[in-house]
C-alpha positions as YAML, in Angstrom:
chain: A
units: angstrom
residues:
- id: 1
  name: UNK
  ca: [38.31, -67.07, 14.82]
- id: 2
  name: UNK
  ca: [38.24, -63.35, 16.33]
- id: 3
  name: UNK
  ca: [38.44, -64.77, 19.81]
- id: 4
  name: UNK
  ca: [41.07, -67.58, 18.66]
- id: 5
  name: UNK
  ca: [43.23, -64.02, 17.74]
- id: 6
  name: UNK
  ca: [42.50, -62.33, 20.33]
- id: 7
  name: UNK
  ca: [43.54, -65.30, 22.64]
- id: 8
  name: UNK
  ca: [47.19, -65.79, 20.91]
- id: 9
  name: UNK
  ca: [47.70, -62.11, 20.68]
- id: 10
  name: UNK
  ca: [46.79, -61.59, 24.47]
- id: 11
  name: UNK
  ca: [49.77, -64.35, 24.89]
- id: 12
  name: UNK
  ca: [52.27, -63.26, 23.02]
- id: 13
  name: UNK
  ca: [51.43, -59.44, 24.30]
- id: 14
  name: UNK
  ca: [52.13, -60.85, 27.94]
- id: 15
  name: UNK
  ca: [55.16, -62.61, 26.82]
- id: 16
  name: UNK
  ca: [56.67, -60.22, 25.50]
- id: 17
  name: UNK
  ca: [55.47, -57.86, 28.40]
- id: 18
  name: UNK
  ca: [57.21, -60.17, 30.95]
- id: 19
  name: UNK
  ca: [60.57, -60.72, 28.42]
- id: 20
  name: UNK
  ca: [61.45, -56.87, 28.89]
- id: 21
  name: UNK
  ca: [60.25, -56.28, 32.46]
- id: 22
  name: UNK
  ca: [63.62, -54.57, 32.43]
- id: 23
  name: UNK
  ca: [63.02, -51.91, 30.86]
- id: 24
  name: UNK
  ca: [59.50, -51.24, 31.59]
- id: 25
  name: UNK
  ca: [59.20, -51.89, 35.19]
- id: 26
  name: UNK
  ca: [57.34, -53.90, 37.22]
- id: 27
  name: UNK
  ca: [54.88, -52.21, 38.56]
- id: 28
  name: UNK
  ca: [53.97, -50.94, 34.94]
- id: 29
  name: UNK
  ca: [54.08, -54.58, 34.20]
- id: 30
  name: UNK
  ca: [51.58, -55.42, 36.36]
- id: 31
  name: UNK
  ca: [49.09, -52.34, 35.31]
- id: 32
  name: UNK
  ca: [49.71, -53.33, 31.80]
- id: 33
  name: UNK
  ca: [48.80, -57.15, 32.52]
- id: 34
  name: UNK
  ca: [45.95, -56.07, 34.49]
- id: 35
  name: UNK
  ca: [44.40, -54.03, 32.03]
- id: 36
  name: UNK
  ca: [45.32, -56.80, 29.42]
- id: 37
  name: UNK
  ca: [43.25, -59.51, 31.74]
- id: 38
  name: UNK
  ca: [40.28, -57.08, 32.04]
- id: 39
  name: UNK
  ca: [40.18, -56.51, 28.36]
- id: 40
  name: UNK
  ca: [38.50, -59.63, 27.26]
- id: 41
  name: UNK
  ca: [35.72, -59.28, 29.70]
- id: 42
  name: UNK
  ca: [35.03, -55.72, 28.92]
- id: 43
  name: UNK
  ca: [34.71, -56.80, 25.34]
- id: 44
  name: UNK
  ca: [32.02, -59.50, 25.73]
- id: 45
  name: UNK
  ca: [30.55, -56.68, 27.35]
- id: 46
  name: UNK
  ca: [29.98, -54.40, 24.90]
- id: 47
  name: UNK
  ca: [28.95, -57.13, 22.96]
- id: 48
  name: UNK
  ca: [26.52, -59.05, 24.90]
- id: 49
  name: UNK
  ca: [25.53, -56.32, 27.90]
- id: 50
  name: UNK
  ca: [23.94, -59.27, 30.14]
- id: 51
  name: UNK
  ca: [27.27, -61.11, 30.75]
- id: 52
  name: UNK
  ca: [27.82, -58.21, 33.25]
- id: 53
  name: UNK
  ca: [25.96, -57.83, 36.25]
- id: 54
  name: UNK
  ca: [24.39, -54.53, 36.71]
- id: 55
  name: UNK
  ca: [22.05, -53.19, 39.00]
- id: 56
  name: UNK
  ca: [19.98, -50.58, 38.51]
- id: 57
  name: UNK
  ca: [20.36, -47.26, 41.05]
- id: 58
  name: UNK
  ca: [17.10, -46.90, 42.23]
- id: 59
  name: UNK
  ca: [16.29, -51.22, 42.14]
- id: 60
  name: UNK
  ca: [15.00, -51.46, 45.84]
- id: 61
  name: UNK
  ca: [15.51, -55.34, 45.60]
- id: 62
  name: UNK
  ca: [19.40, -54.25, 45.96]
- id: 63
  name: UNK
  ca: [21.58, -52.76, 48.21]
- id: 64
  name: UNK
  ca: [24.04, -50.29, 47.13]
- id: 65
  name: UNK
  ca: [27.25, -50.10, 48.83]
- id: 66
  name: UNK
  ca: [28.28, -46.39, 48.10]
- id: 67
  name: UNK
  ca: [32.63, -47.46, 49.20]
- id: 68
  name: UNK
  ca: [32.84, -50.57, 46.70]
- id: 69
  name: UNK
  ca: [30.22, -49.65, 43.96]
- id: 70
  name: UNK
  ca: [31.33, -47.95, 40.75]
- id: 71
  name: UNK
  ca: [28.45, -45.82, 38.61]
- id: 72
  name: UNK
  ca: [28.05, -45.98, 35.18]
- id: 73
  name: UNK
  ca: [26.34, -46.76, 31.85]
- id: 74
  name: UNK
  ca: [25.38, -49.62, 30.78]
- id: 75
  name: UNK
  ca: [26.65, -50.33, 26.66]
- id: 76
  name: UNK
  ca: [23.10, -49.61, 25.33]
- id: 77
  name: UNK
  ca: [23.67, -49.03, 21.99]
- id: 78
  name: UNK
  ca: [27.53, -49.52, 19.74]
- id: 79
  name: UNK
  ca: [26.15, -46.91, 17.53]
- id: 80
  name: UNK
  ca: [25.99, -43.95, 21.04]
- id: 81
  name: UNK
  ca: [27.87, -41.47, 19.72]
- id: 82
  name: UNK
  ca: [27.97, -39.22, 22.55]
- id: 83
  name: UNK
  ca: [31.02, -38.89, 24.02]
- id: 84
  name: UNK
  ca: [30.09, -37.41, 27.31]
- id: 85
  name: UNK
  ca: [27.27, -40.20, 27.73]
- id: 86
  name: UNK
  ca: [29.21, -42.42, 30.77]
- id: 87
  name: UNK
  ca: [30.88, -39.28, 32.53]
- id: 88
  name: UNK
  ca: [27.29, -38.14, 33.72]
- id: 89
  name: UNK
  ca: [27.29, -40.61, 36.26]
- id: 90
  name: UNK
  ca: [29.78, -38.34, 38.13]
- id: 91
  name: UNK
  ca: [27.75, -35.53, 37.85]
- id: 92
  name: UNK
  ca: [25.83, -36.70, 40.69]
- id: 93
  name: UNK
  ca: [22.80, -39.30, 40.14]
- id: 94
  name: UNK
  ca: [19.36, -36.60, 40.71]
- id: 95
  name: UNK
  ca: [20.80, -34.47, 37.86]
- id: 96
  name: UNK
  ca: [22.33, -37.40, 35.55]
- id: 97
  name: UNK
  ca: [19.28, -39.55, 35.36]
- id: 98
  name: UNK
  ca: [16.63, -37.43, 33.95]
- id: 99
  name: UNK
  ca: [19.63, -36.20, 31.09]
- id: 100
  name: UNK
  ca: [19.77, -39.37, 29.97]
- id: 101
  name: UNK
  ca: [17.59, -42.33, 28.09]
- id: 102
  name: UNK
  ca: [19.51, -45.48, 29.51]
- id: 103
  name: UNK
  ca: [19.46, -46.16, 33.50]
- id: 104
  name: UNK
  ca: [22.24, -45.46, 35.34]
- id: 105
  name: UNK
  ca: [23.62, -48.47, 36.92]
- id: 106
  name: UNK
  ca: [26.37, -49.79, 39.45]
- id: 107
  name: UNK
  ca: [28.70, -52.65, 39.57]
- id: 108
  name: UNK
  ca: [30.55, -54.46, 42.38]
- id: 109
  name: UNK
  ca: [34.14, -53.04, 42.59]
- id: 110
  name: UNK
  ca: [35.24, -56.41, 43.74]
- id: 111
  name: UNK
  ca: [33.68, -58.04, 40.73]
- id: 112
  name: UNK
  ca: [35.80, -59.55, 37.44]
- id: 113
  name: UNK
  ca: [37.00, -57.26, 35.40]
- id: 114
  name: UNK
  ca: [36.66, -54.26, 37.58]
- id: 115
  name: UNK
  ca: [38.78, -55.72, 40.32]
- id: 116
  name: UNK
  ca: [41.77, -56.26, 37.59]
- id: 117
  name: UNK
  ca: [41.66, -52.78, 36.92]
- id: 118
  name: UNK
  ca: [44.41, -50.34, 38.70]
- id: 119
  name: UNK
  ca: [43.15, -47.81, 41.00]
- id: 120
  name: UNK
  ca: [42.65, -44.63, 39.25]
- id: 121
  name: UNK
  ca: [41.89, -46.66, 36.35]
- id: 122
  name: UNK
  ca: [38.48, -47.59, 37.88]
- id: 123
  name: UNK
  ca: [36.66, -44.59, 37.16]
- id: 124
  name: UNK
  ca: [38.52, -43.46, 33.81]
- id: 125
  name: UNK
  ca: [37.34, -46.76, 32.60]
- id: 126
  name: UNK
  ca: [33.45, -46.07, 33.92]
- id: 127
  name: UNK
  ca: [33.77, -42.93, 32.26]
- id: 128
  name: UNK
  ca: [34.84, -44.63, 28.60]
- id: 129
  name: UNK
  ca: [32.12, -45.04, 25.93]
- id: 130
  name: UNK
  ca: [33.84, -47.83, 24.82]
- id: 131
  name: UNK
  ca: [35.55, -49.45, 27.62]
- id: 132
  name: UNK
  ca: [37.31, -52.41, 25.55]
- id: 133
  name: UNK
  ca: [38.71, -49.66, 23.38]
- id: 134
  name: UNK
  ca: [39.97, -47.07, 26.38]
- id: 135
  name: UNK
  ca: [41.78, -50.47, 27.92]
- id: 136
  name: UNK
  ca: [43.57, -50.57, 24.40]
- id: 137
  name: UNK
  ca: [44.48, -47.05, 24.81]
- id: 138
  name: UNK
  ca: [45.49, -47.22, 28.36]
- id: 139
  name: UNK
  ca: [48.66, -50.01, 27.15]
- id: 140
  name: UNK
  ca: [49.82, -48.13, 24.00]
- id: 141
  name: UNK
  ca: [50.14, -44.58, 26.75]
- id: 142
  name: UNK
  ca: [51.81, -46.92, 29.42]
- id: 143
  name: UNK
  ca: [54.29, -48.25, 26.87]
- id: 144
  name: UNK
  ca: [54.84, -45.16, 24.60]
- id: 145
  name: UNK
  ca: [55.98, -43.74, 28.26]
- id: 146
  name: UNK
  ca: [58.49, -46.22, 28.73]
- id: 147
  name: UNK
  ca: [62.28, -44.80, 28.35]
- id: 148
  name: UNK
  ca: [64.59, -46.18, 26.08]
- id: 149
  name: UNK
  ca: [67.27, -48.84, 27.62]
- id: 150
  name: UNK
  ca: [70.12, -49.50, 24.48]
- id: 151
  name: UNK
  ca: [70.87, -51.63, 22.96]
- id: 152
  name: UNK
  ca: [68.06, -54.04, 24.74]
- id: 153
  name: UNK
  ca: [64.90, -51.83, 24.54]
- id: 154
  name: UNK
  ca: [64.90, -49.31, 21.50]
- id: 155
  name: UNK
  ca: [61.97, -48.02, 19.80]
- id: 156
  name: UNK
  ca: [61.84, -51.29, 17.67]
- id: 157
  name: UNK
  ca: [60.90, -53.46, 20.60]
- id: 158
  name: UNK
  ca: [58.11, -50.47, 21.80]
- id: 159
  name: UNK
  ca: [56.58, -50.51, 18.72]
- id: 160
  name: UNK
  ca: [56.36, -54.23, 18.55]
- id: 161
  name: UNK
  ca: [54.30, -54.17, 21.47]
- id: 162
  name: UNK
  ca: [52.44, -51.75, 20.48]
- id: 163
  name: UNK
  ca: [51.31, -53.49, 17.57]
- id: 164
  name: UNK
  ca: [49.81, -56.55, 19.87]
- id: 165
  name: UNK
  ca: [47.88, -53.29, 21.51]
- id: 166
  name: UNK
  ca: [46.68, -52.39, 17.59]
- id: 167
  name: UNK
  ca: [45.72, -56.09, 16.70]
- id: 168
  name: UNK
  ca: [43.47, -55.86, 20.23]
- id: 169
  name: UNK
  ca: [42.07, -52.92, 18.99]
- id: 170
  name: UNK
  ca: [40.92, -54.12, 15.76]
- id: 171
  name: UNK
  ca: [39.45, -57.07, 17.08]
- id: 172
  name: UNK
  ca: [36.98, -55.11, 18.66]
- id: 173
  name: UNK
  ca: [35.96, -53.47, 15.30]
- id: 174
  name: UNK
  ca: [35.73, -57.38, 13.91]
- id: 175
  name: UNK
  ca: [33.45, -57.91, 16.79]
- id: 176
  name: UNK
  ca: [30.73, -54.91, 16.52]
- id: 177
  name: UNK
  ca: [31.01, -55.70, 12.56]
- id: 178
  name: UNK
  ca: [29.37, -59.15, 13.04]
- id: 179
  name: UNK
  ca: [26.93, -57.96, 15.72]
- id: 180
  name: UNK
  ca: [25.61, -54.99, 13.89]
- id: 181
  name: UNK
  ca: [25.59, -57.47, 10.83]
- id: 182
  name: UNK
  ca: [21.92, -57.81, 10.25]
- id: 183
  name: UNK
  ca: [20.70, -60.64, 9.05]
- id: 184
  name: UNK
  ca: [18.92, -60.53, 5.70]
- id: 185
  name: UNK
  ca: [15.44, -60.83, 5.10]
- id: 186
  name: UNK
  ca: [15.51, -63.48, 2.80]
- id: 187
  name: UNK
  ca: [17.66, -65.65, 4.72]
- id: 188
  name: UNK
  ca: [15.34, -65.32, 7.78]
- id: 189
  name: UNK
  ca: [12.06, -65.70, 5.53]
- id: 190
  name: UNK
  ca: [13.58, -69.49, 4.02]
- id: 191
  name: UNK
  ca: [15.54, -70.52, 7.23]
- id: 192
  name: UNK
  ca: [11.36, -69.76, 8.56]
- id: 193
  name: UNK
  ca: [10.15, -71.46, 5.89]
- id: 194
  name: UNK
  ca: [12.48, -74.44, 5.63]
- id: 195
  name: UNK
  ca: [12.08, -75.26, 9.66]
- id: 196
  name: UNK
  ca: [7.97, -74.95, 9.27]
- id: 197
  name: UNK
  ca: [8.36, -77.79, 6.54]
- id: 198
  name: UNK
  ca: [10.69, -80.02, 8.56]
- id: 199
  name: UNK
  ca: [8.42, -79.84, 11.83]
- id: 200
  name: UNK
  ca: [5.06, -80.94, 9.98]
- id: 201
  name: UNK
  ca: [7.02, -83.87, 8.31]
- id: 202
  name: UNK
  ca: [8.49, -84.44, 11.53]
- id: 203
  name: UNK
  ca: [5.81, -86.59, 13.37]
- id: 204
  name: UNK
  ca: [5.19, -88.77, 9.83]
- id: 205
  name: UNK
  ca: [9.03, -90.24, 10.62]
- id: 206
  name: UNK
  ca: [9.00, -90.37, 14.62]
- id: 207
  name: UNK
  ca: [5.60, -92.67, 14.11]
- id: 208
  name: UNK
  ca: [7.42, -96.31, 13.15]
- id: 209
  name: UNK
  ca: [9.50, -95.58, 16.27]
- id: 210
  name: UNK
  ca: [7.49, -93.98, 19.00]
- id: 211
  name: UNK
  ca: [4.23, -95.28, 17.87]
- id: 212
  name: UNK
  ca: [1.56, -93.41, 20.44]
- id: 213
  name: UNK
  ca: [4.27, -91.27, 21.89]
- id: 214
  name: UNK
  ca: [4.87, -89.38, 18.75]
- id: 215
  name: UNK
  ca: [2.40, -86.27, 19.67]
- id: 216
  name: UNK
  ca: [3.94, -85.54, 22.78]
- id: 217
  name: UNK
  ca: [7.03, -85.51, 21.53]
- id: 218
  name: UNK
  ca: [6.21, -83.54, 18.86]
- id: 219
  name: UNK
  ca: [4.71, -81.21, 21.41]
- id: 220
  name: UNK
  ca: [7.94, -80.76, 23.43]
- id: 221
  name: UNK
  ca: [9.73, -80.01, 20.25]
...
């Protein structure tokens, strides 16, 4: 359901965008709808880290390109509450790496999402300690910028857009809710206990219709 919102929100957001390229520009436009296009991927990244490639600095199984790599920190932990954690990896790599716990890594500029993003949004971005949330940012400061055209653009229409920005933002809350959700003891200990019972009843069914080939089976299960 969160993605389901976040997937109607991200179209009205760009309809909208495009219905009063007027007043807001185009090449705004096309920063905003960059950033909005990057936004989902950055998000499944801080969620689930390995849907990202990264590469470690000092891997020697991989090349660095020093012109289009971008340093940075991988999402570790949602619970990091340093704020200065992912500019370190402009402070030079000898004097970043033994500062910090987590490797620093590097990405392919020309990689999704980091290709969507605008130029000198590149680095602000690597910089973020949560990158889904600067993106969110990034929109509401590009439209809050955006100079009022009357009657057709007014404050009423920049806040309304705004709000699609606010709905994005929240969904990422939504997100780290269910995966710092931990699942309860209980639960796990009868979902364990439940699944035990239904594999050593398993073979006693399977033997009418596989006949010798039950324990193999049974095996591969």
């Amino acid at each position: 359901k969160i993605w389901n919102d976040i997937v109607d929100t991200s179209r009205d957001f760009s309809r909208y965008i495009k219905l009063y390229e007027f007043a807001i520009g185009t090449s705004k436009v096309r920063r905003i709808n960059a950033l909005l296009a990057s936004f989902p991927y950055l998000l499944r990244h801080r969620i689930r880290p390995s849907l990202i490639s990264m590469r470690r600095v000092n891997d020697p199984e991989y090349e660095r390109d020093p012109e289009n790599s971008l340093l940075l920190y991988p999402d570790a932990s949602l619970r990091d509450t340093d704020p200065d954690v992912a500019a370190l990896a402009y402070d030079g790599e000898d004097s970043a790496v033994p500062r910090m716990k987590r490797e620093l890594c590097w990405v392919d500029k020309r990689a999704l999402p980091w290709k969507l993003l605008p130029g000198s949004s590149l680095e602000l971005c690597a910089r973020a300690q949560n990158r889904p949330l600067w993106v969110c940012d990034r929109m509401a400061k590009e439209l809050s910028m955006v100079d009022d055209v009357l009657p057709r653009w007014t404050n009423r229409e920049r806040l309304a857009l705004i709000g699609c920005v606010d709905k994005l933002s929240r969904s990422i809350g939504a997100c780290e809710r269910i995966h710092q959700t931990v699942v309860p003891l209980n639960y796990a200990r009868h979902a364990l206990r439940s699944l035990t019972v239904w594999l050593w009843t398993l073979p006693f069914v399977m033997a009418k219709d596989l006949g010798l080939l039950t324990g193999p089976v049974v095996a591969v299960l």
